[in-house]
CSV table of C-alpha atoms in Angstrom, one decimal:
chain,number,residue,atom,x,y,z
A,14,MET,CA,33.2,-4.5,36.4
A,15,ALA,CA,29.4,-4.9,36.8
A,16,ALA,CA,28.8,-1.5,35.2
A,17,ARG,CA,30.9,-2.5,32.3
A,18,THR,CA,28.9,-5.7,31.9
A,19,ARG,CA,25.6,-3.9,32.0
A,20,LYS,CA,26.9,-1.5,29.4
A,21,LYS,CA,27.9,-4.3,27.1
A,22,LYS,CA,24.5,-6.0,27.4
A,23,SER,CA,22.7,-2.8,26.6
A,24,SER,CA,24.7,-2.3,23.4
A,25,VAL,CA,23.9,-5.8,22.3
A,26,THR,CA,20.2,-5.5,22.7
A,27,LYS,CA,19.9,-2.1,21.2
A,28,ARG,CA,17.6,-2.2,18.2
A,29,PRO,CA,19.1,-1.1,14.9
A,30,HIS,CA,17.8,2.0,13.1
A,31,GLY,CA,18.6,3.9,9.9
A,32,ASN,CA,20.0,2.0,7.0
A,33,PRO,CA,22.2,-0.8,8.3
A,34,GLN,CA,24.7,-2.4,6.0
A,35,LYS,CA,24.0,-5.9,7.3
A,36,ALA,CA,20.8,-7.9,7.5
A,37,HIS,CA,19.4,-8.0,11.1
A,38,VAL,CA,19.7,-11.5,12.5
A,39,SER,CA,16.6,-12.7,14.2
A,40,ARG,CA,16.9,-13.6,17.9
A,41,ASP,CA,15.3,-16.9,17.3
A,42,PRO,CA,17.9,-19.4,16.1
A,43,ALA,CA,15.4,-22.1,15.6
A,44,HIS,CA,15.5,-24.3,12.5
A,45,VAL,CA,14.6,-22.2,9.4
A,46,THR,CA,12.7,-24.1,6.8
A,47,PRO,CA,13.1,-23.2,3.1
A,48,PRO,CA,10.5,-20.8,1.7
A,49,THR,CA,7.5,-22.3,0.0
A,50,LEU,CA,5.4,-21.0,-2.8
A,51,GLY,CA,2.9,-19.9,-0.2
A,52,ASP,CA,5.6,-17.8,1.5
A,53,TRP,CA,6.4,-16.0,-1.7
A,54,ILE,CA,2.7,-15.4,-2.4
A,55,GLY,CA,2.2,-14.2,1.2
A,56,ALA,CA,5.1,-11.7,0.8
A,57,ALA,CA,3.4,-10.3,-2.3
A,58,ARG,CA,0.5,-9.5,0.0
A,59,LEU,CA,-2.4,-10.2,-2.3
A,60,ARG,CA,-4.8,-8.4,0.0
A,61,THR,CA,-3.3,-5.1,-1.1
A,62,LEU,CA,-3.5,-5.7,-4.8
A,63,PRO,CA,-7.1,-4.4,-5.2
A,64,LEU,CA,-5.6,-1.0,-4.2
A,65,ALA,CA,-3.5,-1.2,-7.4
A,66,VAL,CA,-6.3,-2.4,-9.6
A,67,SER,CA,-9.0,0.1,-8.4
A,68,PRO,CA,-7.4,3.4,-9.7
A,69,VAL,CA,-6.8,1.8,-13.1
A,70,VAL,CA,-10.4,0.7,-13.3
A,71,LEU,CA,-11.6,4.2,-12.2
A,72,GLY,CA,-9.2,6.0,-14.5
A,73,THR,CA,-10.2,3.9,-17.5
A,74,GLY,CA,-13.9,4.5,-16.8
A,75,ALA,CA,-13.3,8.2,-16.5
A,76,ALA,CA,-11.4,8.2,-19.8
A,77,LEU,CA,-14.3,6.5,-21.5
A,78,VAL,CA,-16.6,9.3,-20.5
A,79,VAL,CA,-14.7,11.7,-22.8
A,80,ASP,CA,-13.3,9.2,-25.3
A,81,HIS,CA,-15.6,6.3,-26.1
A,82,ALA,CA,-12.8,4.3,-27.8
A,83,PHE,CA,-11.4,1.7,-25.4
A,84,HIS,CA,-7.6,1.8,-25.5
A,85,TRP,CA,-7.2,-1.7,-24.1
A,86,VAL,CA,-3.5,-2.0,-24.7
A,87,ILE,CA,-2.7,1.2,-22.8
A,88,ALA,CA,-5.2,0.2,-20.0
A,89,LEU,CA,-3.5,-3.1,-19.7
A,90,CYS,CA,-0.1,-1.5,-19.5
A,91,CYS,CA,-1.4,0.9,-16.8
A,92,LEU,CA,-2.6,-2.2,-14.9
A,93,VAL,CA,0.8,-3.8,-15.2
A,94,VAL,CA,2.5,-0.6,-13.9
A,95,ALA,CA,0.2,-0.3,-10.9
A,96,VAL,CA,0.2,-4.0,-9.9
A,97,ALA,CA,4.0,-4.4,-10.4
A,98,ILE,CA,4.7,-1.3,-8.3
A,99,GLN,CA,2.4,-2.5,-5.5
A,100,ILE,CA,4.1,-5.9,-5.4
A,101,GLY,CA,7.5,-4.3,-5.7
A,102,VAL,CA,6.7,-2.0,-2.7
A,103,ASN,CA,5.6,-5.0,-0.7
A,104,PHE,CA,8.9,-6.9,-1.3
A,105,ALA,CA,10.9,-3.7,-0.7
A,106,ASN,CA,9.1,-3.3,2.6
A,107,ASP,CA,9.8,-6.9,3.5
A,108,TYR,CA,13.5,-6.2,2.8
A,109,SER,CA,13.8,-2.8,4.5
A,110,ASP,CA,11.8,-3.7,7.6
A,111,GLY,CA,13.5,-7.0,7.9
A,112,ILE,CA,17.1,-5.7,7.9
A,113,ARG,CA,16.0,-3.1,10.5
A,114,GLY,CA,14.5,-5.7,12.8
A,115,THR,CA,11.1,-4.0,12.6
A,116,ASP,CA,9.4,-7.3,11.7
A,117,ASP,CA,10.9,-9.5,14.4
A,118,HIS,CA,7.6,-9.7,16.3
A,119,ARG,CA,5.0,-9.4,13.5
A,120,VAL,CA,1.4,-10.0,14.3
A,121,GLY,CA,0.4,-10.5,10.6
A,122,PRO,CA,1.8,-13.0,8.1
A,123,ALA,CA,5.5,-13.7,8.5
A,124,ARG,CA,7.9,-11.9,6.2
A,125,LEU,CA,10.6,-13.5,4.2
A,126,THR,CA,13.5,-11.4,5.4
A,127,ALA,CA,12.6,-11.4,9.1
A,128,SER,CA,11.9,-15.2,9.1
A,129,ARG,CA,15.4,-15.7,7.6
A,130,LYS,CA,13.8,-18.1,5.0
A,131,VAL,CA,15.2,-16.0,2.2
A,132,LYS,CA,18.4,-13.9,2.1
A,133,PRO,CA,17.8,-10.2,2.2
A,134,ARG,CA,19.6,-9.7,-1.1
A,135,THR,CA,17.3,-12.1,-2.8
A,136,VAL,CA,14.2,-10.3,-1.5
A,137,LEU,CA,15.7,-7.0,-2.7
A,138,ILE,CA,16.4,-8.4,-6.1
A,139,VAL,CA,12.7,-9.6,-6.4
A,140,ALA,CA,11.6,-6.1,-5.5
A,141,LEU,CA,13.8,-4.5,-8.1
A,142,VAL,CA,12.6,-7.0,-10.7
A,143,PHE,CA,9.0,-5.9,-10.1
A,144,PHE,CA,10.0,-2.2,-10.2
A,145,GLY,CA,11.8,-3.0,-13.5
A,146,ILE,CA,8.6,-4.5,-14.9
A,147,ALA,CA,6.6,-1.4,-13.9
A,148,ALA,CA,9.3,0.8,-15.6
A,149,ALA,CA,9.1,-1.2,-18.8
A,150,ALA,CA,5.3,-1.1,-19.0
A,151,GLY,CA,5.4,2.6,-18.2
A,152,LEU,CA,8.0,3.2,-21.0
A,153,ALA,CA,5.7,1.3,-23.4
A,154,ILE,CA,2.9,3.7,-22.4
A,155,VAL,CA,5.1,6.8,-23.0
A,156,VAL,CA,6.3,5.5,-26.4
A,157,ARG,CA,2.7,4.8,-27.5
A,158,THR,CA,1.2,8.0,-26.3
A,159,GLY,CA,4.2,10.3,-26.9
A,160,HIS,CA,3.8,12.0,-23.5
A,161,TRP,CA,7.5,11.8,-22.7
A,162,TRP,CA,7.2,14.1,-19.7
A,163,MET,CA,5.4,11.3,-18.0
A,164,LEU,CA,8.7,9.6,-17.5
A,165,LEU,CA,9.3,12.0,-14.7
A,166,VAL,CA,6.0,10.9,-13.1
A,167,GLY,CA,7.0,7.3,-13.4
A,168,ALA,CA,10.4,8.0,-11.8
A,169,ALA,CA,8.7,9.8,-9.0
A,170,CYS,CA,6.4,6.8,-8.4
A,171,LEU,CA,9.4,4.5,-8.2
A,172,VAL,CA,11.3,6.8,-5.9
A,173,ALA,CA,8.3,7.1,-3.6
A,174,ALA,CA,7.9,3.3,-3.6
A,175,TRP,CA,11.4,2.7,-2.5
A,176,PHE,CA,11.7,5.4,0.2
A,177,TYR,CA,8.5,4.4,1.9
A,178,THR,CA,10.6,2.1,4.1
A,179,GLY,CA,14.0,2.2,2.3
A,180,GLY,CA,16.9,4.6,2.7
A,181,LYS,CA,18.3,6.3,5.7
A,182,ARG,CA,15.2,8.4,6.5
A,183,PRO,CA,12.1,6.5,5.2
A,184,TYR,CA,9.0,8.6,5.2
A,185,GLY,CA,6.9,5.7,6.3
A,186,TYR,CA,8.8,5.8,9.6
A,187,ALA,CA,7.9,9.5,10.0
A,188,GLY,CA,4.2,9.3,9.9
A,189,LEU,CA,3.9,10.4,6.2
A,190,GLY,CA,2.9,7.1,4.7
A,191,GLU,CA,-0.8,8.1,4.3
A,192,VAL,CA,0.1,11.3,2.4
A,193,PHE,CA,2.2,9.5,-0.2
A,194,VAL,CA,-0.3,6.6,-0.5
A,195,PHE,CA,-3.1,9.1,-1.1
A,196,VAL,CA,-1.1,10.9,-3.7
A,197,PHE,CA,0.4,8.0,-5.6
A,198,PHE,CA,-2.1,5.2,-5.1
A,199,GLY,CA,-5.1,7.5,-5.4
A,200,LEU,CA,-4.6,10.7,-7.5
A,201,VAL,CA,-1.5,9.9,-9.6
A,202,SER,CA,-2.6,6.4,-10.6
A,203,THR,CA,-6.2,7.4,-11.4
A,204,LEU,CA,-5.5,10.7,-13.1
A,205,GLY,CA,-2.5,9.2,-15.0
A,206,THR,CA,-4.6,6.2,-16.3
A,207,ALA,CA,-7.3,8.6,-17.5
A,208,PHE,CA,-4.9,11.0,-19.1
A,209,VAL,CA,-2.9,8.5,-21.2
A,210,GLN,CA,-6.1,7.0,-22.6
A,211,SER,CA,-8.0,10.2,-23.3
A,212,GLY,CA,-5.5,13.0,-23.4
A,213,VAL,CA,-7.4,15.0,-20.7
A,214,VAL,CA,-8.1,14.7,-17.0
A,215,PRO,CA,-11.9,14.7,-16.6
A,216,ASP,CA,-13.6,15.8,-13.3
A,217,GLU,CA,-14.8,12.3,-12.8
A,218,ALA,CA,-11.1,11.1,-12.6
A,219,TRP,CA,-10.4,13.7,-9.8
A,220,LEU,CA,-13.4,12.6,-7.8
A,221,ALA,CA,-12.6,8.9,-8.3
A,222,GLY,CA,-9.0,9.4,-7.5
A,223,VAL,CA,-9.8,11.0,-4.2
A,224,ALA,CA,-12.1,8.0,-3.4
A,225,ALA,CA,-9.4,5.5,-4.3
A,226,GLY,CA,-6.8,7.4,-2.3
A,227,LEU,CA,-8.9,7.6,0.9
A,228,LEU,CA,-9.6,3.8,0.8
A,229,ALA,CA,-5.9,3.1,0.2
A,230,CYS,CA,-5.1,5.2,3.2
A,231,ALA,CA,-7.7,3.3,5.2
A,232,VAL,CA,-6.0,0.0,4.4
A,233,LEU,CA,-2.6,1.5,5.6
A,234,LEU,CA,-4.3,2.6,8.8
A,235,ALA,CA,-5.7,-0.8,9.5
A,236,ASN,CA,-2.2,-2.3,8.8
A,237,ASN,CA,-0.5,0.1,11.1
A,238,LEU,CA,-3.1,-0.2,13.8
A,239,ARG,CA,-2.4,-3.9,13.8
A,240,ASP,CA,1.3,-3.3,14.3
A,241,ILE,CA,1.1,-0.3,16.6
A,242,ASP,CA,2.8,-1.9,19.6
A,243,GLN,CA,5.5,-3.4,17.5
A,244,ASP,CA,6.1,-0.2,15.6
A,245,ARG,CA,6.3,1.8,18.7
A,246,LEU,CA,9.0,-0.5,20.2
A,247,ALA,CA,10.9,-0.5,16.9
A,248,GLY,CA,10.9,3.3,16.6
A,249,LYS,CA,8.7,3.3,13.6
A,250,ARG,CA,6.7,6.5,14.0
A,251,THR,CA,3.7,5.8,11.8
A,252,LEU,CA,0.7,8.1,11.9
A,253,THR,CA,-1.0,5.5,14.0
A,254,VAL,CA,1.8,5.5,16.6
A,255,ARG,CA,1.7,9.3,16.6
A,256,ILE,CA,-2.0,9.8,17.1
A,257,GLY,CA,-2.9,6.7,19.0
A,258,LYS,CA,-5.4,3.9,18.7
A,259,ARG,CA,-8.7,5.8,19.3
A,260,ALA,CA,-7.8,8.6,16.8
A,261,THR,CA,-6.8,6.0,14.3
A,262,GLN,CA,-10.1,4.3,14.6
A,263,VAL,CA,-11.9,7.6,14.0
A,264,LEU,CA,-9.7,8.4,11.0
A,265,PHE,CA,-10.2,5.0,9.5
A,266,THR,CA,-13.9,5.4,9.7
A,267,LEU,CA,-13.8,8.7,8.0
A,268,PHE,CA,-11.5,7.5,5.3
A,269,VAL,CA,-13.8,4.5,4.6
A,270,LEU,CA,-17.1,6.4,4.6
A,271,ALA,CA,-16.0,9.6,2.8
A,272,PRO,CA,-15.7,7.9,-0.7
A,273,PHE,CA,-19.4,7.1,-0.4
A,274,GLY,CA,-20.1,10.8,-0.2
A,275,ILE,CA,-18.2,11.1,-3.5
A,276,VAL,CA,-20.4,8.3,-4.9
A,277,ALA,CA,-23.5,10.4,-3.9
A,278,VAL,CA,-22.2,13.4,-5.8
A,279,LEU,CA,-21.4,11.3,-8.9
A,280,ALA,CA,-24.8,9.6,-8.7
A,281,LEU,CA,-26.4,13.0,-9.5
A,282,PHE,CA,-24.9,12.7,-13.0
A,283,TYR,CA,-24.6,9.0,-13.3
A,284,PRO,CA,-27.6,7.2,-11.8
A,285,LEU,CA,-26.0,3.8,-11.9
A,286,ALA,CA,-23.4,5.1,-9.4
A,287,TRP,CA,-25.9,4.5,-6.6
A,288,MET,CA,-25.1,0.8,-7.1
A,289,ALA,CA,-21.7,1.5,-5.6
A,290,LEU,CA,-23.4,1.9,-2.2
A,291,LEU,CA,-23.4,-1.9,-2.2
A,292,ALA,CA,-19.7,-1.6,-1.3
A,293,LEU,CA,-20.9,-0.3,2.0
A,294,ILE,CA,-21.4,-3.9,3.1
A,295,PRO,CA,-17.8,-4.9,3.3
A,296,ALA,CA,-16.9,-1.4,4.4
A,297,ALA,CA,-19.3,-1.6,7.4
A,298,CYS,CA,-17.9,-4.9,8.4
A,299,ALA,CA,-14.3,-3.5,8.2
A,300,ILE,CA,-15.3,-0.5,10.4
A,301,LEU,CA,-17.0,-2.8,12.9
A,302,ILE,CA,-13.9,-5.0,13.2
A,303,VAL,CA,-11.6,-1.9,13.7
A,304,TRP,CA,-13.8,-0.7,16.6
A,305,THR,CA,-14.4,-4.0,18.3
A,306,TYR,CA,-11.3,-6.1,17.7
A,307,ARG,CA,-9.7,-7.9,20.6
A,308,ALA,CA,-6.6,-9.3,19.0
A,309,PRO,CA,-4.5,-7.4,16.5
A,310,ARG,CA,-4.6,-10.4,14.1
A,311,GLU,CA,-8.3,-9.6,13.5
A,312,LEU,CA,-7.3,-6.4,11.7
A,313,VAL,CA,-5.9,-8.5,8.9
A,314,VAL,CA,-9.6,-9.3,8.0
A,315,ALA,CA,-10.5,-5.6,8.2
A,316,LEU,CA,-7.6,-4.8,5.9
A,317,GLY,CA,-8.8,-7.3,3.3
A,318,LEU,CA,-12.4,-6.1,3.5
A,319,THR,CA,-11.3,-2.5,3.0
A,320,SER,CA,-9.4,-3.6,-0.1
A,321,LEU,CA,-12.5,-5.4,-1.3
A,322,THR,CA,-14.5,-2.2,-0.7
A,323,SER,CA,-12.1,-0.3,-2.9
A,324,LEU,CA,-12.4,-2.8,-5.8
A,325,ALA,CA,-16.2,-3.1,-5.5
A,326,LEU,CA,-16.6,0.7,-5.5
A,327,ALA,CA,-14.3,1.0,-8.5
A,328,GLY,CA,-16.2,-1.7,-10.4
A,329,PHE,CA,-19.6,-0.1,-9.8
A,330,LEU,CA,-18.4,3.4,-10.7
A,331,PHE,CA,-16.8,2.0,-13.9
A,332,TRP,CA,-20.2,0.6,-14.8
A,333,ALA,CA,-21.8,3.9,-14.1
A,334,PHE,CA,-19.4,5.8,-16.3
A,335,VAL,CA,-19.8,3.5,-19.3
A,336,GLY,CA,-23.4,2.6,-18.8
């Protein structure tokens, strides 16, 4: 009888994995307050939005190197695509992690789904709305440029955005998040922006795309380092969980500093690029926090500083390209 009771308890406390059909119910049955505007803004994770803006700024600057005409409508549409996908990913992660129970003990800002302030279906709908906005802006770019094959690129971006934490086997739970972030939030976003505006992919776009991708990966590392204990318990095998704290700190440092090596190369051809070294100020602060933090919550600041580094570097390189 006792053995049967213990077995029953273990089945109740077992953490859900995969793609559950029902939303996970938080263990805390405390009173749930209605969501505020601040909750929705927090779920959009504004600290990550510079990662969407930077590749568009870099790609536009690279396009202006070979085509001095500023195609502002296309550039604006590229910005809408990038930002809408980023916000959509953030809400999709809120939904997927929330129904799995991964966010039950978050260190960072509370999520809408896990806090039970918003129904999972509502969060999912919001994510799909932003994905729809991105798709509409992308379609507008394709119609204007005539590059219909880029519809496949856009579809790949949306698929990658969803399956980061969605589906039965999300790649974000298998330690592959950094790979896809580098590809889509670095190379694809920067090269695509440059191509639709100039019709070619200049070398400057490749170098800038690598820089943007590395900094985007660094932000993800800071986020996953903050959540390493929670993710380990939840069965979320991020790269940070796989390689451990110390290796993550080393990798974060390399990802943050390597883009400045690219800046040095570009400065040989564009003297104003040396100004981008000013972005080392927030970068150095982020690295210092990652190596000396005592509470995981401090890494939220490191995440924000790394995003700021990405935006500052992009702005200075844009100036160098068009100066």
